[in-house]
Coordinates of C-alpha atoms and ligand atoms in Angstrom, one line a residue:
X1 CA 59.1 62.5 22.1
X2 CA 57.1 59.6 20.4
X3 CA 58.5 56.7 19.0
X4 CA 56.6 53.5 17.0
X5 CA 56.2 51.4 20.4
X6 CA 54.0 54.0 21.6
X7 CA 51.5 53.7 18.4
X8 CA 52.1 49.9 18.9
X9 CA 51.0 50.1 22.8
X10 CA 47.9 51.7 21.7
X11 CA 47.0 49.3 19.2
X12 CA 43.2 48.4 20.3
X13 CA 42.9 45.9 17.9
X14 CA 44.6 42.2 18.0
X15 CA 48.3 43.1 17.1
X16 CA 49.1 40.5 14.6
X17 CA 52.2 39.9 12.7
X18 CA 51.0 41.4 9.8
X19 CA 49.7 44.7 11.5
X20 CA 52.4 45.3 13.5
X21 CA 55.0 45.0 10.2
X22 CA 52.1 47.2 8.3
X23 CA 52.9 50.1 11.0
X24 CA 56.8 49.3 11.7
X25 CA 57.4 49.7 7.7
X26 CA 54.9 52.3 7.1
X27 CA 56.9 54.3 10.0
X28 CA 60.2 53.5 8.5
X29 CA 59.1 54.4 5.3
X30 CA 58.0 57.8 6.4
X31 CA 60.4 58.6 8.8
X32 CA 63.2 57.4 5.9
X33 CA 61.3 60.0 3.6
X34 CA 61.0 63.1 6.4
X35 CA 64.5 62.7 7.5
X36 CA 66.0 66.4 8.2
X37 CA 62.8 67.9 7.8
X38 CA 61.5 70.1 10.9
X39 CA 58.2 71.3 12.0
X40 CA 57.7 75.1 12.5
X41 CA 58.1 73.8 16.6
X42 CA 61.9 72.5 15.9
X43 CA 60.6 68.9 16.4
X44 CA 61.9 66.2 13.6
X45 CA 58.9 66.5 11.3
X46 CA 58.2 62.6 11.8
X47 CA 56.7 63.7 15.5
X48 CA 54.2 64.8 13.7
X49 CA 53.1 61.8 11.4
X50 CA 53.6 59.8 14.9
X51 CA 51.5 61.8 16.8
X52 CA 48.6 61.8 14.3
X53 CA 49.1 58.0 13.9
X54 CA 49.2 58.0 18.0
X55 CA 45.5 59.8 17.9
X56 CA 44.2 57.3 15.6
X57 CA 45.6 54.2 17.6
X58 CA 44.0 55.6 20.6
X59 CA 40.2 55.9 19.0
X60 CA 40.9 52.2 17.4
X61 CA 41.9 52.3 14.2
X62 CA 43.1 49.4 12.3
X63 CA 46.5 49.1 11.2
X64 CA 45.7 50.1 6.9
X65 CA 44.6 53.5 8.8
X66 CA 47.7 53.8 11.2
X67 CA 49.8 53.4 8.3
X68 CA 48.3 55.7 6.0
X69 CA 48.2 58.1 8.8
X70 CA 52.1 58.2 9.2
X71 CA 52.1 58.7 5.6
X72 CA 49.6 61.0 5.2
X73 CA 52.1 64.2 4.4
X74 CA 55.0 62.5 2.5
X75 CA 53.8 62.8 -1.2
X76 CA 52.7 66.9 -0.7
X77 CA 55.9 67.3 1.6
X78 CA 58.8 65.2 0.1
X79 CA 60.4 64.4 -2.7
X80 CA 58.7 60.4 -2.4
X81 CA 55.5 60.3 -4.5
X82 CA 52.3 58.6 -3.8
X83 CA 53.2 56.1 -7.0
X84 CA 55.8 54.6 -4.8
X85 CA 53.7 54.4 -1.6
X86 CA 51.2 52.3 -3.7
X87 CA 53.9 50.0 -5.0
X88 CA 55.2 49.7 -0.7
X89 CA 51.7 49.6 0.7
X90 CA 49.0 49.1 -2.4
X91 CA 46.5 50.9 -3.6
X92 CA 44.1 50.9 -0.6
X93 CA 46.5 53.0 1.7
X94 CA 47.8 55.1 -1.3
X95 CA 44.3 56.3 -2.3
X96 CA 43.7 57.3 1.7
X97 CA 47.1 59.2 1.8
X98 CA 45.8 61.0 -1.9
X99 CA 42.3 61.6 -0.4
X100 CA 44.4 63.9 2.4
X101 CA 46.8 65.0 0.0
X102 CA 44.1 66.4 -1.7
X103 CA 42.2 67.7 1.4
X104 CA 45.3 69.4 2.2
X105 CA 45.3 71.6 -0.5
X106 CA 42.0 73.2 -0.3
X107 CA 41.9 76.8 -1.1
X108 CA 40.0 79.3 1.3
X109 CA 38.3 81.9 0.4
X110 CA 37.9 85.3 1.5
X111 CA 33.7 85.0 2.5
X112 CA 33.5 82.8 5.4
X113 CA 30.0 81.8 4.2
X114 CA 32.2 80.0 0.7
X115 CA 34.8 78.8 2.4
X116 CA 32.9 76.4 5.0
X117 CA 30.7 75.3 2.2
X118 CA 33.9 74.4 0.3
X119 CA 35.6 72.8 3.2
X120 CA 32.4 70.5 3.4
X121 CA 31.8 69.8 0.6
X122 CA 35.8 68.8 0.0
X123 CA 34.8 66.9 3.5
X124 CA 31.7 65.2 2.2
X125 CA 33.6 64.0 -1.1
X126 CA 36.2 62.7 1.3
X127 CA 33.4 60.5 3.3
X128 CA 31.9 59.5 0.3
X129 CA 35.0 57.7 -1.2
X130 CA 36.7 56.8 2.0
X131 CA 35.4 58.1 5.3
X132 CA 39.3 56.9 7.0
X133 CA 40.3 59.8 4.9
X134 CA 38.2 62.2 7.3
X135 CA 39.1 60.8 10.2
X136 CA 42.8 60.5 9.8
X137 CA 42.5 64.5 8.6
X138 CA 41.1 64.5 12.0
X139 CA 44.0 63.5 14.0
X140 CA 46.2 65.3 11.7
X141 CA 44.1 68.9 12.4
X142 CA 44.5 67.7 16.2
X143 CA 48.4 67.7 16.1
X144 CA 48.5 70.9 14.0
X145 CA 45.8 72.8 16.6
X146 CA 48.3 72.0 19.5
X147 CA 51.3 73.3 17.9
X148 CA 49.4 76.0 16.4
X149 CA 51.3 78.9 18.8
X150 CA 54.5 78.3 16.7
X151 CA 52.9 79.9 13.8
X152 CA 52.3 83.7 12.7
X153 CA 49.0 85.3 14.2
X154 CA 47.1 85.6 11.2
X155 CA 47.4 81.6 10.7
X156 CA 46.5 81.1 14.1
X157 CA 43.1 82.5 13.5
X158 CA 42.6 81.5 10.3
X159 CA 43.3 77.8 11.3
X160 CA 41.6 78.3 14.3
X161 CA 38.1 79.4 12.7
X162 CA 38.5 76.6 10.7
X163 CA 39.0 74.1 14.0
X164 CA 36.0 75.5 15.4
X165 CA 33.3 75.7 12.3
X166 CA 34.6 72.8 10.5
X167 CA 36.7 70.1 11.7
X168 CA 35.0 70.1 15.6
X169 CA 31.3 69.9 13.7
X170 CA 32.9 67.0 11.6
X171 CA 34.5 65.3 14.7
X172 CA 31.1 65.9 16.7
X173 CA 28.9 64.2 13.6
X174 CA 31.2 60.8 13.2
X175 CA 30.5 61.1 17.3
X176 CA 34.3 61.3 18.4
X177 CA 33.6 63.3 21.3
X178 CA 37.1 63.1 22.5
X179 CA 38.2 64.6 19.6
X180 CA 35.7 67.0 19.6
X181 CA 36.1 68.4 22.6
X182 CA 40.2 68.9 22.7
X183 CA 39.6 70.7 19.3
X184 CA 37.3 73.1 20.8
X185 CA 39.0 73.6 23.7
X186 CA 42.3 74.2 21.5
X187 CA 40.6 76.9 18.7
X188 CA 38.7 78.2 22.2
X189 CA 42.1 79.4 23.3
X190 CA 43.0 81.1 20.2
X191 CA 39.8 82.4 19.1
X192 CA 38.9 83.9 22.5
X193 CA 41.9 84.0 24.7
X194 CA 40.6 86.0 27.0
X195 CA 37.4 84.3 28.2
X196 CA 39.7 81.1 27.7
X197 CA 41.8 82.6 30.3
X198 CA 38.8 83.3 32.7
X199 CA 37.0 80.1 32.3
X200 CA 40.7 77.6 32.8
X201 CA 41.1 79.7 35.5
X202 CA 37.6 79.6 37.3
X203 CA 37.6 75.5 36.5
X204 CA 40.7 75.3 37.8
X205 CA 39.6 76.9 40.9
X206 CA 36.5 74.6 41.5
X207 CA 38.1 71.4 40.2
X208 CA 40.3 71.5 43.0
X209 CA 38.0 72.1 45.5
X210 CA 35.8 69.6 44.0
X211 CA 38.4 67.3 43.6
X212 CA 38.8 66.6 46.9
X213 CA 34.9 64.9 47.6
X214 CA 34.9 63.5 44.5
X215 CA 37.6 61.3 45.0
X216 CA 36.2 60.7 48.5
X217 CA 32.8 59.9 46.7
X218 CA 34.4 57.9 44.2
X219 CA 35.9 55.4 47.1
X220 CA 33.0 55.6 49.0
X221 CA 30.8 54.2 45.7
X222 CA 33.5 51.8 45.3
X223 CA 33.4 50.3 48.5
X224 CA 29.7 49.6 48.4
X225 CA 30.2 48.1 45.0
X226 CA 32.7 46.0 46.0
X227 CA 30.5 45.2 49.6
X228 CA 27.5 44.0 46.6
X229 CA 30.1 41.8 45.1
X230 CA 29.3 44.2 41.7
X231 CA 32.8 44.4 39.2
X232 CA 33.1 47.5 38.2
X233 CA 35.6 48.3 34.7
X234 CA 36.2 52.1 35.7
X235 CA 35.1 54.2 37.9
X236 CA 36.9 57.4 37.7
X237 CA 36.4 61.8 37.9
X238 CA 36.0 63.6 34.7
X239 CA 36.6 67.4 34.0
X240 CA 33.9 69.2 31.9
X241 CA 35.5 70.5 28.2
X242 CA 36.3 74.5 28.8
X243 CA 34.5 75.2 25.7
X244 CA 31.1 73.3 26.3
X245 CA 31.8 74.9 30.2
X246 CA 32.0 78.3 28.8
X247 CA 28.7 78.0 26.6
X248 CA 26.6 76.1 29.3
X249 CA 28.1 79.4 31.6
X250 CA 26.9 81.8 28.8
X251 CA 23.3 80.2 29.3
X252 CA 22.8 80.5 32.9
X253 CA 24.2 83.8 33.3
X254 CA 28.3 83.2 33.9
X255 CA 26.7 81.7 37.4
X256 CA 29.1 78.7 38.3
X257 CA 27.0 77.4 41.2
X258 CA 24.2 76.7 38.6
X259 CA 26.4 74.4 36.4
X260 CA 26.7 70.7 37.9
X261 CA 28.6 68.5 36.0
X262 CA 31.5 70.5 36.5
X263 CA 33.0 68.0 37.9
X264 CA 31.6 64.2 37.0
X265 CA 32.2 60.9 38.3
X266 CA 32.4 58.2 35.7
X267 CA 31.5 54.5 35.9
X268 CA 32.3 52.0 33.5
X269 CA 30.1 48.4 33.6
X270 CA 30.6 45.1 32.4
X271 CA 26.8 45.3 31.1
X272 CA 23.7 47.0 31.2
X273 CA 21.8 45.2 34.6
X274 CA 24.9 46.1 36.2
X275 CA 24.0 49.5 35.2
X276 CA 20.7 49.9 37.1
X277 CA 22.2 48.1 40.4
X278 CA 25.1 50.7 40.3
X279 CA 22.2 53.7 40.4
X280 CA 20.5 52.0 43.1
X281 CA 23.5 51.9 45.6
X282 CA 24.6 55.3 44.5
X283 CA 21.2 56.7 45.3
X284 CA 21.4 54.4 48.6
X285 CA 24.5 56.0 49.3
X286 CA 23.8 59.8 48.2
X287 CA 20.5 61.3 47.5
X288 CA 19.7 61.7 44.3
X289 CA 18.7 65.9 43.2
X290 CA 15.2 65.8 42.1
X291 CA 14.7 66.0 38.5
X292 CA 18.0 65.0 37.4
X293 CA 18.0 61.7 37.0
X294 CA 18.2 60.9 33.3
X295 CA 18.0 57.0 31.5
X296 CA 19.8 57.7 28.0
X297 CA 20.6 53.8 28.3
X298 CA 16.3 53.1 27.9
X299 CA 15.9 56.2 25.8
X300 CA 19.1 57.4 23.8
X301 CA 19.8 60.8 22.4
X302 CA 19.2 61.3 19.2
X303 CA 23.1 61.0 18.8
X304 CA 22.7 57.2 20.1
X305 CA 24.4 58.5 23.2
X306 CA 23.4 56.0 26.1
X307 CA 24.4 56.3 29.6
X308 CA 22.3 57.0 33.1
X309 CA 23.1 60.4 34.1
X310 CA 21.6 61.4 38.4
X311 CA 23.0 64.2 40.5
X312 CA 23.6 63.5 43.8
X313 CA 24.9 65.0 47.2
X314 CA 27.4 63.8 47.5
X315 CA 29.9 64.1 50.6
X316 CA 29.3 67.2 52.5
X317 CA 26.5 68.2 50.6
X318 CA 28.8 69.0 47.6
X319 CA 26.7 68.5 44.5
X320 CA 28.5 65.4 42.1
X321 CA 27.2 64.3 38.6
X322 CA 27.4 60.3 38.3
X323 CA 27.5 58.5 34.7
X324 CA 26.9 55.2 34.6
X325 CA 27.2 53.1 31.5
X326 CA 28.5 50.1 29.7
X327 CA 32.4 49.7 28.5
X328 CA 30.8 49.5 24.9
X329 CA 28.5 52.6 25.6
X330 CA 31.4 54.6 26.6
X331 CA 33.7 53.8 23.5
X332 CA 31.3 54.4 21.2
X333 CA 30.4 57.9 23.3
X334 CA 34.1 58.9 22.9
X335 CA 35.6 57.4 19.7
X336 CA 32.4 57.2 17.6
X337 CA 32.3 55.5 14.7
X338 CA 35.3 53.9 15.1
X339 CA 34.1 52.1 17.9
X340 CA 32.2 50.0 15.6
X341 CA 35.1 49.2 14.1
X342 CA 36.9 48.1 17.7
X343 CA 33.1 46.0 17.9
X344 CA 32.4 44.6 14.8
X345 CA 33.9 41.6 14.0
X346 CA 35.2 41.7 10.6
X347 CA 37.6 44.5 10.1
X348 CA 36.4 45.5 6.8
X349 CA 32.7 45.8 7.5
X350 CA 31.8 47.5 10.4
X351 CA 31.6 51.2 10.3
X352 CA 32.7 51.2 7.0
X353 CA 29.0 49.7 6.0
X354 CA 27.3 51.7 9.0
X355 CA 27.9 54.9 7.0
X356 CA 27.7 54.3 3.5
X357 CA 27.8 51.9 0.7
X358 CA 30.3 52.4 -2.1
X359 CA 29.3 53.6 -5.2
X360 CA 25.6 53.2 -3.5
X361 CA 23.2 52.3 -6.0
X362 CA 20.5 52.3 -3.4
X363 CA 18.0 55.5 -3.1
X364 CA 20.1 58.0 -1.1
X365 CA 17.1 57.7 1.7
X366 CA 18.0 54.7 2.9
X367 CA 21.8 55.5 3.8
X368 CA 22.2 56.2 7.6
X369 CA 24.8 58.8 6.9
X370 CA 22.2 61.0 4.7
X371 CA 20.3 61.1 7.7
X372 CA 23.8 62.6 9.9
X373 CA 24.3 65.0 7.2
X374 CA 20.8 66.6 7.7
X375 CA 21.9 66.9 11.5
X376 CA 24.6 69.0 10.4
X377 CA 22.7 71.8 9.9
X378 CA 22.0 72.3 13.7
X379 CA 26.0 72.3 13.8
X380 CA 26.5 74.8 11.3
X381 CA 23.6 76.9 11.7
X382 CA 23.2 77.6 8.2
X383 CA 19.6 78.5 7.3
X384 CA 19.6 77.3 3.5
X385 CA 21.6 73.9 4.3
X386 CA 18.9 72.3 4.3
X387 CA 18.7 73.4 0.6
X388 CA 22.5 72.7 0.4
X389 CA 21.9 68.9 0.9
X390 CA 19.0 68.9 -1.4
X391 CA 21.5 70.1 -4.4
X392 CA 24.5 68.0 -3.0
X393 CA 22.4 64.7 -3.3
X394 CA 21.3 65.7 -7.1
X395 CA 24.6 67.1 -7.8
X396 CA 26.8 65.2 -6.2
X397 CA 25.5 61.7 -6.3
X398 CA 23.1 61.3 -8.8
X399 CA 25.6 62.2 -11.9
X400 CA 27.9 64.8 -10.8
X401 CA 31.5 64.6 -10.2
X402 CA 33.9 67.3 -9.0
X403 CA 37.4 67.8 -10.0
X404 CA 40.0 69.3 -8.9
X405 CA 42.6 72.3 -10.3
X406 CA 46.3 72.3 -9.1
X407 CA 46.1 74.9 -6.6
X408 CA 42.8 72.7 -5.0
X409 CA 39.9 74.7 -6.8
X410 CA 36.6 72.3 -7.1
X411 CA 34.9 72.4 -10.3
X412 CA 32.1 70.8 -10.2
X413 CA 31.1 68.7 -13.8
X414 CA 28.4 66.4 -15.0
X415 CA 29.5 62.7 -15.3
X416 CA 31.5 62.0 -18.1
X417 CA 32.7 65.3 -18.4
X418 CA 36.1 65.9 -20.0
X419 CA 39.4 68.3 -20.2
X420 CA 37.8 70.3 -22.2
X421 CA 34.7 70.9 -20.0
X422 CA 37.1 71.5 -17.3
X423 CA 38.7 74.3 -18.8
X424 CA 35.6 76.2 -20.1
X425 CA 34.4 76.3 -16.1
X426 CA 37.5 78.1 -15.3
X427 CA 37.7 80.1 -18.3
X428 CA 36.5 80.5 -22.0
X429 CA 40.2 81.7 -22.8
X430 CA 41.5 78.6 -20.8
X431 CA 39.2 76.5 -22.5
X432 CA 39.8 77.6 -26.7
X433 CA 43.9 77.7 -25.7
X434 CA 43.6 74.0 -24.4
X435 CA 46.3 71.5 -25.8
X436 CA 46.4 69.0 -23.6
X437 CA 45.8 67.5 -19.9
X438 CA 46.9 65.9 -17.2
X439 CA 44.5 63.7 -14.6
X440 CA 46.3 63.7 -11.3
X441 CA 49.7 64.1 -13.0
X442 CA 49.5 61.5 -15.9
X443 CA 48.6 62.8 -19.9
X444 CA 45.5 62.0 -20.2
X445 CA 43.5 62.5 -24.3
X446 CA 41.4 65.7 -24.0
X447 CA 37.8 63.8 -24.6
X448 CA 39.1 61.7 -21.4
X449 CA 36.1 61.1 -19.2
X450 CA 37.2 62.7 -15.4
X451 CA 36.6 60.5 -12.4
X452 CA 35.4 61.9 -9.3
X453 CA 38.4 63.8 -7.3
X454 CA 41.1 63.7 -9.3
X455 CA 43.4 67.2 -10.0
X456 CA 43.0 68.2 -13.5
X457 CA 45.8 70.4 -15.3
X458 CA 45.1 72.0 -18.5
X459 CA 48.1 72.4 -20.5
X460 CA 47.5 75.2 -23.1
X461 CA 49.1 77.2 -26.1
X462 CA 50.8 80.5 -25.7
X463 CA 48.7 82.2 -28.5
X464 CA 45.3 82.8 -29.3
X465 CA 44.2 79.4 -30.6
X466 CA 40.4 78.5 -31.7
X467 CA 38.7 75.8 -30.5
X468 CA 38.3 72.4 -32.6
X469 CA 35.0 71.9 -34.1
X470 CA 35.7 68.3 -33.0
X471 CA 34.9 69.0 -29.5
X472 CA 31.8 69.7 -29.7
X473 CA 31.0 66.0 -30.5
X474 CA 32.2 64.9 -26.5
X475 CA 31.5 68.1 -24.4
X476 CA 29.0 67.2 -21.7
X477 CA 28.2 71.1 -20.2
X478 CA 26.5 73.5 -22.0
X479 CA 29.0 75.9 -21.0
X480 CA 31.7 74.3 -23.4
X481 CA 29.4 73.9 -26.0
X482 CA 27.8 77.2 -26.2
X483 CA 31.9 79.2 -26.1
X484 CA 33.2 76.6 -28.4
X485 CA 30.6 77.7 -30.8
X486 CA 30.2 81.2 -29.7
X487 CA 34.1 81.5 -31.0
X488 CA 34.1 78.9 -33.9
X489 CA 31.3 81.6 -35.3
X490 CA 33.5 84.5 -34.5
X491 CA 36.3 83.1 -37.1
Ligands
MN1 MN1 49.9 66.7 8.5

């Protein structure tokens, strides 16, 4: 069982007085507003809003991110609404805990080809307001994924799926590795429990054995490190993902004795000369395998992964894989982005900049992240996403906005589009009917101009109604203007 101290232990950032009373009240609050609620595991349901604010400690987060992650399912769940989080915790952490309210409610549909494209595009408008929002969704899918066997079947694979084509490709592209791989490795066990089953089994087997010279190697190494007078930060074994071990098996035909970073040693640097001595007295100690030394620190993947990768043999012959890199190579190689919020100085710049400007006015080209979402399509394997992006940049920067219905539909609208607009995309019947509207819960006129993300309700008449000629005068989509006139003509 978690409690606050173990979110406040992780704390990688300097905890101040005012961060630390930012998590202790955002946890009381929460906790105050789940109280007798239980997850479908039996646990008080505030486990869950701790260990979601645990996982984002862990990769770094600041404390406005903590808190909205112990938030993050009180307005959908309870009877508290997100008005009173803003007036406890402002505006900043209340629009994060709407922007995963809101994720929360997307609607699936029944072609797997829609649903991922909703899912990220619902992800993308997410990252575009408020990339905290994605990550904290994150952390909160994490939780979910390893309490996942206390739900029916059906959800299992449903949530599952999702895991593996959506929310590990995310995790993978903002370069949380960690995250990555326990998400795979979780959906992996639903998805295909059988070859699950084979591969935990088989790693299991030749960790062990494997275990035994690698720590034997690992103390070796660290003797002659310590004989060189080198400081070393970590040196330490690592166990390859079962998901990334079962595709690398599929490629060289289920043969084990092919794959050789099964097992890994690990060594963490104060900086990068210290780097290249490390290789030298590994290779003085162990001969290097031909061909498989690799400099990632000189030339990086296209990732920005940096770290020097060499095979060795190591005692007895067995065959070890060493990484050696820096302490900021390695952070940034398992918590991503959010490393460069743990390195940048100033909280609020950072990664927060490194991705994307708010409400850029700068040619879409120039932002870094434009360039990440084009990566995506080797993650997806979508052969017209390349064509996706095209439209999202027109459509979704340039002047489009979406919006969203009550039960999490996206309709998609030109800038400045109104109630009205809204209801002719989901019906022409909807639309003529329409009496009034609500923007994320609040009455709002019906020529009211919709911002980007916000839940639009159309309240309408019981009986056949016509349209108002008025309308026509604010209508931005041709939709609404041509039904509004097709049934003003019909009268
Ligand atoms: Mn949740």
């Amino acid at each position: 069982m978690l409690t606050i101290d173990d979110i406040l232990n992780n704390f990688k950032l300097p905890l101040t007085v005012r961060r630390e009373s930012l998590i202790m009240g955002a946890y009381k609050f929460a906790a105050a507003a789940h109280r007798g609620q239980k997850r479908k595991s039996g646990e008080n349901y505030i486990q869950h809003s701790l260990e979601t604010a645990l996982t984002l400690a862990k990769i770094g987060m600041g404390s406005k991110t903590i808190a909205a992650g112990l938030l993050h399912d009180v307005p959908e769940d309870t009877s508290v609404t997100l008005s009173e989080i803003e007036k406890n915790f402002g505006e900043e952490i209340a629009q994060m805990v709407d922007g995963i309210t809101k994720l929360g409610k997307i609607k699936l549909r029944e072609s797997k080809e829609e649903y991922i494209l909703e899912n990220l595009r619902k992800m993308f408008l997410a990252m575009a307001q408020d990339i905290r929002v994605v990550i904290i969704k994150l952390a909160d899918r994490l939780h979910n994924m390893n309490t996942l066997e206390y739900l029916p079947k059906d959800k299992q694979l449903r949530i599952a799926r999702e895991t593996m084509e959506i929310f590990a490709p995310i995790a993978n592209r903002l370069g949380i590795g960690e995250i990555k791989g326990q998400l795979e490795d979780l959906a992996f066990k639903f998805l295909e429990p059988e070859n699950y089953k084979y591969i935990n089994e088989l790693e299991e087997k030749y960790y062990l054995e494997g275990e035994k010279y690698t720590n034997q190697a690992i103390k070796e190494i660290g003797k002659e490190l310590a004989s060189e007078g080198i400081n070393v930060i970590e040196i330490s074994g690592r166990k390859k993902h079962l998901y990334r071990l079962f595709l690398k098996l599929k490629r060289k035909d289920m043969d084990i004795s092919q794959i050789y970073d099964l097992v890994a040693i690990r060594i963490i640097m104060p900086d990068i000369p210290d780097c290249y001595e490390t290789l030298g007295i590994v290779h003085k100690k162990y001969h290097p395998m031909v061909g498989r030394i690799k400099d990632y620190i000189s030339l990086p993947k296209p990732n920005g992964y940096q770290s020097i990768h060499t095979t060795i043999f190591g005692p007895e012959g067995r065959i070890i894989e060493v990484q050696i890199r820096t302490k900021k190579m390695h952070d940034e190689a398992e918590f991503g982005i959010a490393a460069h919020w743990i390195y940048s100085e100033k909280e609020r710049k950072g990664w927060r900049d490194y991705f994307f400007r708010k409400k850029a006015k700068v040619p879409m080209e120039e932002l870094e992240w434009v360039r990440q979402l084009r990566e995506w399509q080797n993650d997806i394997g979508r052969d017209d996403f390349e064509e996706f992006i095209e439209g999202l940049k027109i459509d979704f920067f340039k002047n489009h906005i979406f919006a969203f219905t009550p039960k999490g539909d996206i309709i998609d609208l030109p800038e400045e589009a109104t109630p009205i607009d809204f209801a002719y995309s989901i019906h022409s019947e909807i639309g003529s009917r329409a009496m009034g509207a609500k923007a994320d819960g609040k009455i709002v006129p019906l020529d009211y101009h919709i911002q980007n993300g916000q839940v639009i309700e159309i309240l309408t008449s019981r009986e056949n109604k016509k349209p108002s000629s008025d309308w026509i005068r604010f209508v931005k989509t041709s939709i609404a203007k041509t039904r509004i006139r097709q049934q003003l003509k019909r009268e």
